[in-house]
PDB file of C-alpha atoms in Angstrom:
ATOM      1  CA  MET M  66     158.405  -2.504 107.238  1.00  0.00           C
ATOM      2  CA  GLU M  67     160.047  -3.828 103.711  1.00  0.00           C
ATOM      3  CA  ASP M  68     161.229  -6.534 105.967  1.00  0.00           C
ATOM      4  CA  VAL M  69     157.878  -7.059 107.748  1.00  0.00           C
ATOM      5  CA  GLU M  70     155.985  -7.326 104.644  1.00  0.00           C
ATOM      6  CA  GLU M  71     158.452  -9.585 102.992  1.00  0.00           C
ATOM      7  CA  LYS M  72     158.247 -11.867 105.773  1.00  0.00           C
ATOM      8  CA  ILE M  73     154.536 -11.517 106.235  1.00  0.00           C
ATOM      9  CA  GLU M  74     153.421 -12.315 102.425  1.00  0.00           C
ATOM     10  CA  GLY M  75     155.816 -15.258 102.082  1.00  0.00           C
ATOM     11  CA  CYS M  76     153.044 -17.119 104.375  1.00  0.00           C
ATOM     12  CA  LEU M  77     150.185 -15.906 102.340  1.00  0.00           C
ATOM     13  CA  GLN M  78     148.291 -19.566 101.610  1.00  0.00           C
ATOM     14  CA  PHE M  79     144.772 -19.437 100.646  1.00  0.00           C
ATOM     15  CA  THR M  80     141.636 -21.478 101.816  1.00  0.00           C
ATOM     16  CA  PRO M  81     141.232 -24.941  99.648  1.00  0.00           C
ATOM     17  CA  ASN M  82     138.835 -23.736  96.699  1.00  0.00           C
ATOM     18  CA  GLU M  83     135.637 -26.231  98.125  1.00  0.00           C
ATOM     19  CA  LEU M  84     135.899 -25.842 101.954  1.00  0.00           C
ATOM     20  CA  LEU M  85     135.983 -21.134 101.137  1.00  0.00           C
ATOM     21  CA  GLN M  86     133.112 -20.639 100.703  1.00  0.00           C
ATOM     22  CA  TRP M  87     132.422 -22.358 104.514  1.00  0.00           C
ATOM     23  CA  SER M  88     135.790 -20.385 105.679  1.00  0.00           C
ATOM     24  CA  GLN M  89     133.629 -16.853 104.760  1.00  0.00           C
ATOM     25  CA  TRP M  90     130.195 -17.616 106.159  1.00  0.00           C
ATOM     26  CA  GLN M  91     131.806 -18.039 109.498  1.00  0.00           C
ATOM     27  CA  LEU M  92     133.259 -15.034 109.292  1.00  0.00           C
ATOM     28  CA  LEU M  93     128.716 -14.198 109.768  1.00  0.00           C
ATOM     29  CA  ASP M  94     129.075 -16.174 112.871  1.00  0.00           C
ATOM     30  CA  SER M  95     127.980 -14.904 116.087  1.00  0.00           C
ATOM     31  CA  VAL M  96     129.372 -17.286 117.611  1.00  0.00           C
ATOM     32  CA  LEU M  97     132.623 -16.950 116.202  1.00  0.00           C
ATOM     33  CA  PRO M  98     134.109 -15.059 119.707  1.00  0.00           C
ATOM     34  CA  THR M  99     135.352 -11.191 118.021  1.00  0.00           C
ATOM     35  CA  GLY M 100     133.362  -9.503 121.296  1.00  0.00           C
ATOM     36  CA  GLY M 101     130.588  -7.818 119.114  1.00  0.00           C
ATOM     37  CA  PHE M 102     128.323  -9.043 121.459  1.00  0.00           C
ATOM     38  CA  ALA M 103     129.688  -6.892 124.877  1.00  0.00           C
ATOM     39  CA  HIS M 104     129.308  -3.577 122.452  1.00  0.00           C
ATOM     40  CA  SER M 105     126.644  -1.188 122.303  1.00  0.00           C
ATOM     41  CA  PHE M 106     127.284   1.216 119.780  1.00  0.00           C
ATOM     42  CA  GLY M 107     125.755   3.244 122.133  1.00  0.00           C
ATOM     43  CA  VAL M 108     122.231   2.279 121.909  1.00  0.00           C
ATOM     44  CA  GLU M 109     122.292   2.005 126.047  1.00  0.00           C
ATOM     45  CA  ALA M 110     123.491   5.207 126.697  1.00  0.00           C
ATOM     46  CA  ALA M 111     120.821   6.203 124.427  1.00  0.00           C
ATOM     47  CA  ILE M 112     118.282   4.540 125.889  1.00  0.00           C
ATOM     48  CA  GLN M 113     119.566   5.611 129.281  1.00  0.00           C
ATOM     49  CA  SER M 114     119.782   9.703 127.767  1.00  0.00           C
ATOM     50  CA  ARG M 115     116.114   9.203 126.485  1.00  0.00           C
ATOM     51  CA  LEU M 116     116.597   9.378 122.819  1.00  0.00           C
ATOM     52  CA  VAL M 117     115.422   5.803 122.454  1.00  0.00           C
ATOM     53  CA  SER M 118     113.013   5.011 124.034  1.00  0.00           C
ATOM     54  CA  GLY M 119     110.515   2.655 122.163  1.00  0.00           C
ATOM     55  CA  PRO M 120     110.869   0.466 118.840  1.00  0.00           C
ATOM     56  CA  GLU M 121     110.572   3.168 116.482  1.00  0.00           C
ATOM     57  CA  ASP M 122     113.350   5.483 118.595  1.00  0.00           C
ATOM     58  CA  LEU M 123     115.475   1.935 117.462  1.00  0.00           C
ATOM     59  CA  ARG M 124     114.511   1.758 114.303  1.00  0.00           C
ATOM     60  CA  THR M 125     115.679   4.816 113.779  1.00  0.00           C
ATOM     61  CA  PHE M 126     118.857   4.924 115.847  1.00  0.00           C
ATOM     62  CA  VAL M 127     119.862   2.238 113.598  1.00  0.00           C
ATOM     63  CA  ILE M 128     119.067   3.759 110.328  1.00  0.00           C
ATOM     64  CA  HIS M 129     121.471   6.565 111.446  1.00  0.00           C
ATOM     65  CA  LEU M 130     124.104   3.850 113.135  1.00  0.00           C
ATOM     66  CA  LEU M 131     124.229   2.497 110.132  1.00  0.00           C
ATOM     67  CA  GLU M 132     124.240   5.478 107.780  1.00  0.00           C
ATOM     68  CA  ASN M 133     127.333   6.378 109.750  1.00  0.00           C
ATOM     69  CA  THR M 134     128.819   3.088 110.086  1.00  0.00           C
ATOM     70  CA  GLY M 135     128.785   3.323 105.552  1.00  0.00           C
ATOM     71  CA  SER M 136     130.323   7.244 105.218  1.00  0.00           C
ATOM     72  CA  LEU M 137     132.513   6.558 108.272  1.00  0.00           C
ATOM     73  CA  LEU M 138     134.032   2.814 108.286  1.00  0.00           C
ATOM     74  CA  LEU M 139     132.969   0.980 104.706  1.00  0.00           C
ATOM     75  CA  PRO M 140     136.290   2.754 103.457  1.00  0.00           C
ATOM     76  CA  PHE M 141     138.096   1.718 105.099  1.00  0.00           C
ATOM     77  CA  VAL M 142     136.914  -1.562 104.613  1.00  0.00           C
ATOM     78  CA  TYR M 143     136.796  -1.335 100.998  1.00  0.00           C
ATOM     79  CA  THR M 144     140.338  -0.429 100.507  1.00  0.00           C
ATOM     80  CA  LEU M 145     141.852  -3.291 102.627  1.00  0.00           C
ATOM     81  CA  ASN M 146     139.939  -5.435 100.823  1.00  0.00           C
ATOM     82  CA  THR M 147     140.769  -4.434  97.594  1.00  0.00           C
ATOM     83  CA  SER M 148     145.011  -4.375  99.271  1.00  0.00           C
ATOM     84  CA  PRO M 149     144.915  -6.961 102.203  1.00  0.00           C
ATOM     85  CA  ASN M 150     148.501  -5.735 102.064  1.00  0.00           C
ATOM     86  CA  VAL M 151     150.093  -4.837 105.647  1.00  0.00           C
ATOM     87  CA  GLU M 152     151.408  -1.705 104.235  1.00  0.00           C
ATOM     88  CA  THR M 153     148.497  -0.111 103.759  1.00  0.00           C
ATOM     89  CA  TRP M 154     146.875  -1.976 107.381  1.00  0.00           C
ATOM     90  CA  TYR M 155     149.388   0.491 109.080  1.00  0.00           C
ATOM     91  CA  LYS M 156     148.695   2.841 107.210  1.00  0.00           C
ATOM     92  CA  LEU M 157     145.287   2.993 107.091  1.00  0.00           C
ATOM     93  CA  ASP M 158     144.794   2.139 110.891  1.00  0.00           C
ATOM     94  CA  LYS M 159     146.743   5.054 112.234  1.00  0.00           C
ATOM     95  CA  ILE M 160     143.778   7.457 109.352  1.00  0.00           C
ATOM     96  CA  LEU M 161     141.324   5.573 111.610  1.00  0.00           C
ATOM     97  CA  ASP M 162     142.642   6.039 114.820  1.00  0.00           C
ATOM     98  CA  ALA M 163     143.626  10.070 113.934  1.00  0.00           C
ATOM     99  CA  THR M 164     139.793   9.831 113.086  1.00  0.00           C
ATOM    100  CA  LEU M 165     137.421   8.451 116.215  1.00  0.00           C
ATOM    101  CA  THR M 166     137.472  11.273 118.128  1.00  0.00           C
ATOM    102  CA  ASN M 167     135.066   9.344 120.516  1.00  0.00           C
ATOM    103  CA  GLU M 168     137.391   7.640 122.713  1.00  0.00           C
ATOM    104  CA  VAL M 169     134.417   5.430 123.633  1.00  0.00           C
ATOM    105  CA  SER M 170     134.603   4.137 120.243  1.00  0.00           C
ATOM    106  CA  ARG M 171     138.236   4.375 120.121  1.00  0.00           C
ATOM    107  CA  LYS M 172     138.591   1.641 122.060  1.00  0.00           C
ATOM    108  CA  ALA M 173     135.142  -0.433 121.027  1.00  0.00           C
ATOM    109  CA  SER M 174     136.607  -0.648 117.453  1.00  0.00           C
ATOM    110  CA  ILE M 175     140.584  -1.789 119.190  1.00  0.00           C
ATOM    111  CA  SER M 176     139.476  -4.772 121.258  1.00  0.00           C
ATOM    112  CA  GLN M 177     137.015  -5.658 118.490  1.00  0.00           C
ATOM    113  CA  GLY M 178     139.675  -5.655 115.842  1.00  0.00           C
ATOM    114  CA  SER M 179     142.633  -7.354 118.596  1.00  0.00           C
ATOM    115  CA  ALA M 180     139.714  -9.770 118.928  1.00  0.00           C
ATOM    116  CA  LEU M 181     139.343 -10.579 115.202  1.00  0.00           C
ATOM    117  CA  LEU M 182     142.353 -10.854 114.248  1.00  0.00           C
ATOM    118  CA  ARG M 183     143.483 -13.039 117.306  1.00  0.00           C
ATOM    119  CA  VAL M 184     140.630 -14.898 115.727  1.00  0.00           C
ATOM    120  CA  ALA M 185     141.468 -15.056 111.719  1.00  0.00           C
ATOM    121  CA  ALA M 186     144.636 -16.454 113.323  1.00  0.00           C
ATOM    122  CA  ALA M 187     143.670 -19.724 114.950  1.00  0.00           C
ATOM    123  CA  VAL M 188     140.384 -19.990 113.794  1.00  0.00           C
ATOM    124  CA  PHE M 189     141.922 -20.037 109.975  1.00  0.00           C
ATOM    125  CA  GLN M 190     145.010 -21.417 110.540  1.00  0.00           C
ATOM    126  CA  GLU M 191     145.359 -22.790 106.543  1.00  0.00           C
ATOM    127  CA  VAL M 192     146.431 -18.942 106.557  1.00  0.00           C
ATOM    128  CA  PRO M 193     149.428 -18.828 108.194  1.00  0.00           C
ATOM    129  CA  TYR M 194     149.701 -14.473 106.933  1.00  0.00           C
ATOM    130  CA  PHE M 195     147.146 -14.298 109.682  1.00  0.00           C
ATOM    131  CA  LYS M 196     149.289 -15.372 112.612  1.00  0.00           C
ATOM    132  CA  THR M 197     152.019 -14.577 111.543  1.00  0.00           C
ATOM    133  CA  MET M 198     150.720 -10.919 110.644  1.00  0.00           C
ATOM    134  CA  ARG M 199     149.377 -10.722 114.320  1.00  0.00           C
ATOM    135  CA  GLU M 200     152.659 -11.828 116.250  1.00  0.00           C
ATOM    136  CA  MET M 201     154.807  -9.228 114.215  1.00  0.00           C
ATOM    137  CA  SER M 202     152.904  -6.456 114.212  1.00  0.00           C
ATOM    138  CA  LEU M 203     152.310  -6.629 117.979  1.00  0.00           C
ATOM    139  CA  ALA M 204     156.268  -7.227 118.343  1.00  0.00           C
ATOM    140  CA  SER M 205     156.188  -4.248 116.028  1.00  0.00           C
ATOM    141  CA  GLY M 206     153.583  -1.835 118.095  1.00  0.00           C
ATOM    142  CA  ALA M 207     153.408  -0.134 114.798  1.00  0.00           C
ATOM    143  CA  VAL M 208     148.908  -0.921 114.629  1.00  0.00           C
ATOM    144  CA  ARG M 209     146.369   0.048 117.178  1.00  0.00           C
ATOM    145  CA  PHE M 210     144.378  -3.216 115.539  1.00  0.00           C
ATOM    146  CA  HIS M 211     141.641  -0.600 114.782  1.00  0.00           C
ATOM    147  CA  HIS M 212     138.444  -3.401 113.579  1.00  0.00           C
ATOM    148  CA  ALA M 213     137.734  -2.116 109.981  1.00  0.00           C
ATOM    149  CA  PRO M 214     140.344  -1.692 108.174  1.00  0.00           C
ATOM    150  CA  ILE M 215     141.484  -5.798 109.407  1.00  0.00           C
ATOM    151  CA  PHE M 216     137.817  -6.856 108.401  1.00  0.00           C
ATOM    152  CA  GLY M 217     137.947  -5.917 105.375  1.00  0.00           C
ATOM    153  CA  LEU M 218     142.112  -7.290 105.524  1.00  0.00           C
ATOM    154  CA  VAL M 219     140.131 -10.560 106.300  1.00  0.00           C
ATOM    155  CA  CYS M 220     137.068 -10.476 103.777  1.00  0.00           C
ATOM    156  CA  GLY M 221     140.083  -9.599 101.789  1.00  0.00           C
ATOM    157  CA  VAL M 222     142.476 -12.968 101.893  1.00  0.00           C
ATOM    158  CA  LEU M 223     139.542 -15.333 102.428  1.00  0.00           C
ATOM    159  CA  GLY M 224     138.468 -14.289  98.509  1.00  0.00           C
ATOM    160  CA  LEU M 225     135.263 -12.233  99.716  1.00  0.00           C
ATOM    161  CA  ASN M 226     134.670  -9.091  96.950  1.00  0.00           C
ATOM    162  CA  ALA M 227     134.639  -5.512  97.955  1.00  0.00           C
ATOM    163  CA  GLU M 228     130.663  -5.464  97.160  1.00  0.00           C
ATOM    164  CA  THR M 229     129.714  -8.590  99.736  1.00  0.00           C
ATOM    165  CA  SER M 230     132.423  -7.795 102.457  1.00  0.00           C
ATOM    166  CA  GLN M 231     131.075  -3.932 102.981  1.00  0.00           C
ATOM    167  CA  LYS M 232     127.460  -5.425 103.017  1.00  0.00           C
ATOM    168  CA  THR M 233     128.686  -8.178 105.469  1.00  0.00           C
ATOM    169  CA  TYR M 234     129.695  -5.658 107.311  1.00  0.00           C
ATOM    170  CA  LEU M 235     126.450  -3.205 107.653  1.00  0.00           C
ATOM    171  CA  PHE M 236     125.166  -6.430 108.836  1.00  0.00           C
ATOM    172  CA  ILE M 237     127.455  -7.780 111.323  1.00  0.00           C
ATOM    173  CA  THR M 238     126.511  -4.126 112.668  1.00  0.00           C
ATOM    174  CA  MET M 239     122.966  -3.479 112.403  1.00  0.00           C
ATOM    175  CA  ARG M 240     122.627  -7.489 113.710  1.00  0.00           C
ATOM    176  CA  ASP M 241     124.438  -5.957 117.058  1.00  0.00           C
ATOM    177  CA  VAL M 242     122.940  -3.419 118.034  1.00  0.00           C
ATOM    178  CA  VAL M 243     119.778  -5.178 117.646  1.00  0.00           C
ATOM    179  CA  SER M 244     120.746  -7.917 119.439  1.00  0.00           C
ATOM    180  CA  ALA M 245     121.745  -5.381 122.285  1.00  0.00           C
ATOM    181  CA  ALA M 246     118.667  -3.605 122.458  1.00  0.00           C
ATOM    182  CA  THR M 247     116.785  -7.924 122.900  1.00  0.00           C
ATOM    183  CA  ARG M 248     118.848  -7.369 125.427  1.00  0.00           C
ATOM    184  CA  LEU M 249     118.383  -4.168 126.717  1.00  0.00           C
ATOM    185  CA  ASN M 250     114.742  -5.047 126.609  1.00  0.00           C
ATOM    186  CA  LEU M 251     113.444  -2.193 124.194  1.00  0.00           C
ATOM    187  CA  VAL M 252     112.042  -5.050 122.283  1.00  0.00           C
ATOM    188  CA  GLY M 253     111.048  -9.025 122.365  1.00  0.00           C
ATOM    189  CA  PRO M 254     113.268 -10.822 119.904  1.00  0.00           C
ATOM    190  CA  LEU M 255     110.519 -11.864 117.457  1.00  0.00           C
ATOM    191  CA  GLY M 256     110.370  -7.917 117.834  1.00  0.00           C
ATOM    192  CA  ALA M 257     114.265  -7.807 116.326  1.00  0.00           C
ATOM    193  CA  ALA M 258     114.177 -10.104 113.956  1.00  0.00           C
ATOM    194  CA  VAL M 259     111.189  -8.546 112.410  1.00  0.00           C
ATOM    195  CA  LEU M 260     113.438  -4.931 113.313  1.00  0.00           C
ATOM    196  CA  GLN M 261     116.133  -6.166 111.535  1.00  0.00           C
ATOM    197  CA  HIS M 262     114.343  -7.782 108.408  1.00  0.00           C
ATOM    198  CA  GLN M 263     112.096  -5.072 107.544  1.00  0.00           C
ATOM    199  CA  LEU M 264     115.561  -2.230 107.876  1.00  0.00           C
ATOM    200  CA  ALA M 265     117.333  -4.312 105.349  1.00  0.00           C
ATOM    201  CA  ALA M 266     115.975  -1.917 102.747  1.00  0.00           C
ATOM    202  CA  ASN M 267     117.187   0.913 103.736  1.00  0.00           C
ATOM    203  CA  ALA M 268     120.800  -0.949 104.634  1.00  0.00           C
ATOM    204  CA  GLU M 269     121.243  -2.024 100.568  1.00  0.00           C
ATOM    205  CA  GLU M 270     120.201   1.650 100.098  1.00  0.00           C
ATOM    206  CA  LEU M 271     122.731   2.652 102.700  1.00  0.00           C
ATOM    207  CA  SER M 272     124.951   0.698 101.145  1.00  0.00           C
ATOM    208  CA  LYS M 273     125.214   1.257  97.492  1.00  0.00           C
ATOM    209  CA  LYS M 274     125.348   5.119  98.622  1.00  0.00           C
ATOM    210  CA  TRP M 275     128.323   4.374 100.598  1.00  0.00           C
ATOM    211  CA  MET M 276     129.957   1.418  98.940  1.00  0.00           C
ATOM    212  CA  ASN M 277     133.714   1.539  96.780  1.00  0.00           C
ATOM    213  CA  ARG M 278     135.126   5.064  97.736  1.00  0.00           C
ATOM    214  CA  PRO M 279     137.708   5.913  99.085  1.00  0.00           C
ATOM    215  CA  VAL M 280     139.582   6.986 102.764  1.00  0.00           C
ATOM    216  CA  GLU M 281     139.709  10.555 101.560  1.00  0.00           C
ATOM    217  CA  GLU M 282     136.072  10.548 101.720  1.00  0.00           C
ATOM    218  CA  ALA M 283     135.330   9.177 105.115  1.00  0.00           C
ATOM    219  CA  CYS M 284     132.994  11.609 107.182  1.00  0.00           C
ATOM    220  CA  GLN M 285     130.600  11.120 109.448  1.00  0.00           C
ATOM    221  CA  THR M 286     126.497  11.871 108.986  1.00  0.00           C
ATOM    222  CA  ASN M 287     124.670  12.001 112.295  1.00  0.00           C
ATOM    223  CA  PRO M 288     127.776  13.506 115.201  1.00  0.00           C
ATOM    224  CA  LEU M 289     125.018  13.229 117.948  1.00  0.00           C
ATOM    225  CA  LEU M 290     125.425   9.398 118.033  1.00  0.00           C
ATOM    226  CA  ASP M 291     129.316   9.597 118.588  1.00  0.00           C
ATOM    227  CA  THR M 292     128.351  11.984 121.201  1.00  0.00           C
ATOM    228  CA  ILE M 293     125.681   9.928 122.632  1.00  0.00           C
ATOM    229  CA  GLN M 294     127.958   6.887 122.904  1.00  0.00           C
ATOM    230  CA  GLY M 295     131.274   8.917 124.127  1.00  0.00           C
ATOM    231  CA  CYS M 296     128.850   8.967 127.228  1.00  0.00           C
ATOM    232  CA  HIS M 297     128.703   6.131 127.766  1.00  0.00           C
ATOM    233  CA  GLY M 298     131.695   5.603 130.592  1.00  0.00           C
ATOM    234  CA  TYR M 299     130.349   8.657 132.665  1.00  0.00           C
ATOM    235  CA  LEU M 300     126.447   5.935 133.132  1.00  0.00           C
ATOM    236  CA  PHE M 301     125.909   5.227 136.534  1.00  0.00           C
ATOM    237  CA  SER M 302     125.146   1.720 135.859  1.00  0.00           C
ATOM    238  CA  ARG M 303     125.211  -0.163 132.360  1.00  0.00           C
ATOM    239  CA  LEU M 304     125.443  -3.887 130.925  1.00  0.00           C
ATOM    240  CA  PHE M 305     127.481  -3.328 128.250  1.00  0.00           C
ATOM    241  CA  CYS M 306     131.664  -1.923 127.170  1.00  0.00           C
ATOM    242  CA  SER M 307     130.203   1.110 124.675  1.00  0.00           C
TER     243      SER M 307
END
């Protein structure tokens, strides 16, 4: 582990300050090919199980999803943002892999995390840290590449502070699930934009509630959503991977 750490840390370079914000904004870009739009975060299964049947149900679903995300995943984003090093990443990746009991969400997390690190290595070439870390980690087989720890790590290396990184993670979760609901015809594009704007107050409240917590406090607040998402693989017809 120490040899790997030394080789990777030796490649750590930062983006010039005048370009740093452009790199940070790109993390929010829906065009960034990290695979987020291939997943519905359980809303497709919720629709087919009739847990969600209209815009009001969707609003409630998204709020509970954001709380689950905040309570369970923000601690991983926070810790890697403040300690963006290989040792911490390997440790937290294993913890999250054991914590995610839902096989559907586990596979989605690994898929999105792998894609995010691959994209970071290809896009942010001025930071060779990403490419070196990815190549050496793939060769070692020591990690599963879960999304939340990698997101926190990438944000930390690119200079986003802890508060911004955690709010960003909640935002992309909200954006992606609302987008999935739109493609499932549960809400129209204009209605989706209105809903996302209205949910900003809930997202802000939840970010303050769950922000800056250690991994030891990570927990599920709404296990029903986790159970519903776990049923996704049993759907007869489905548009999304999870």
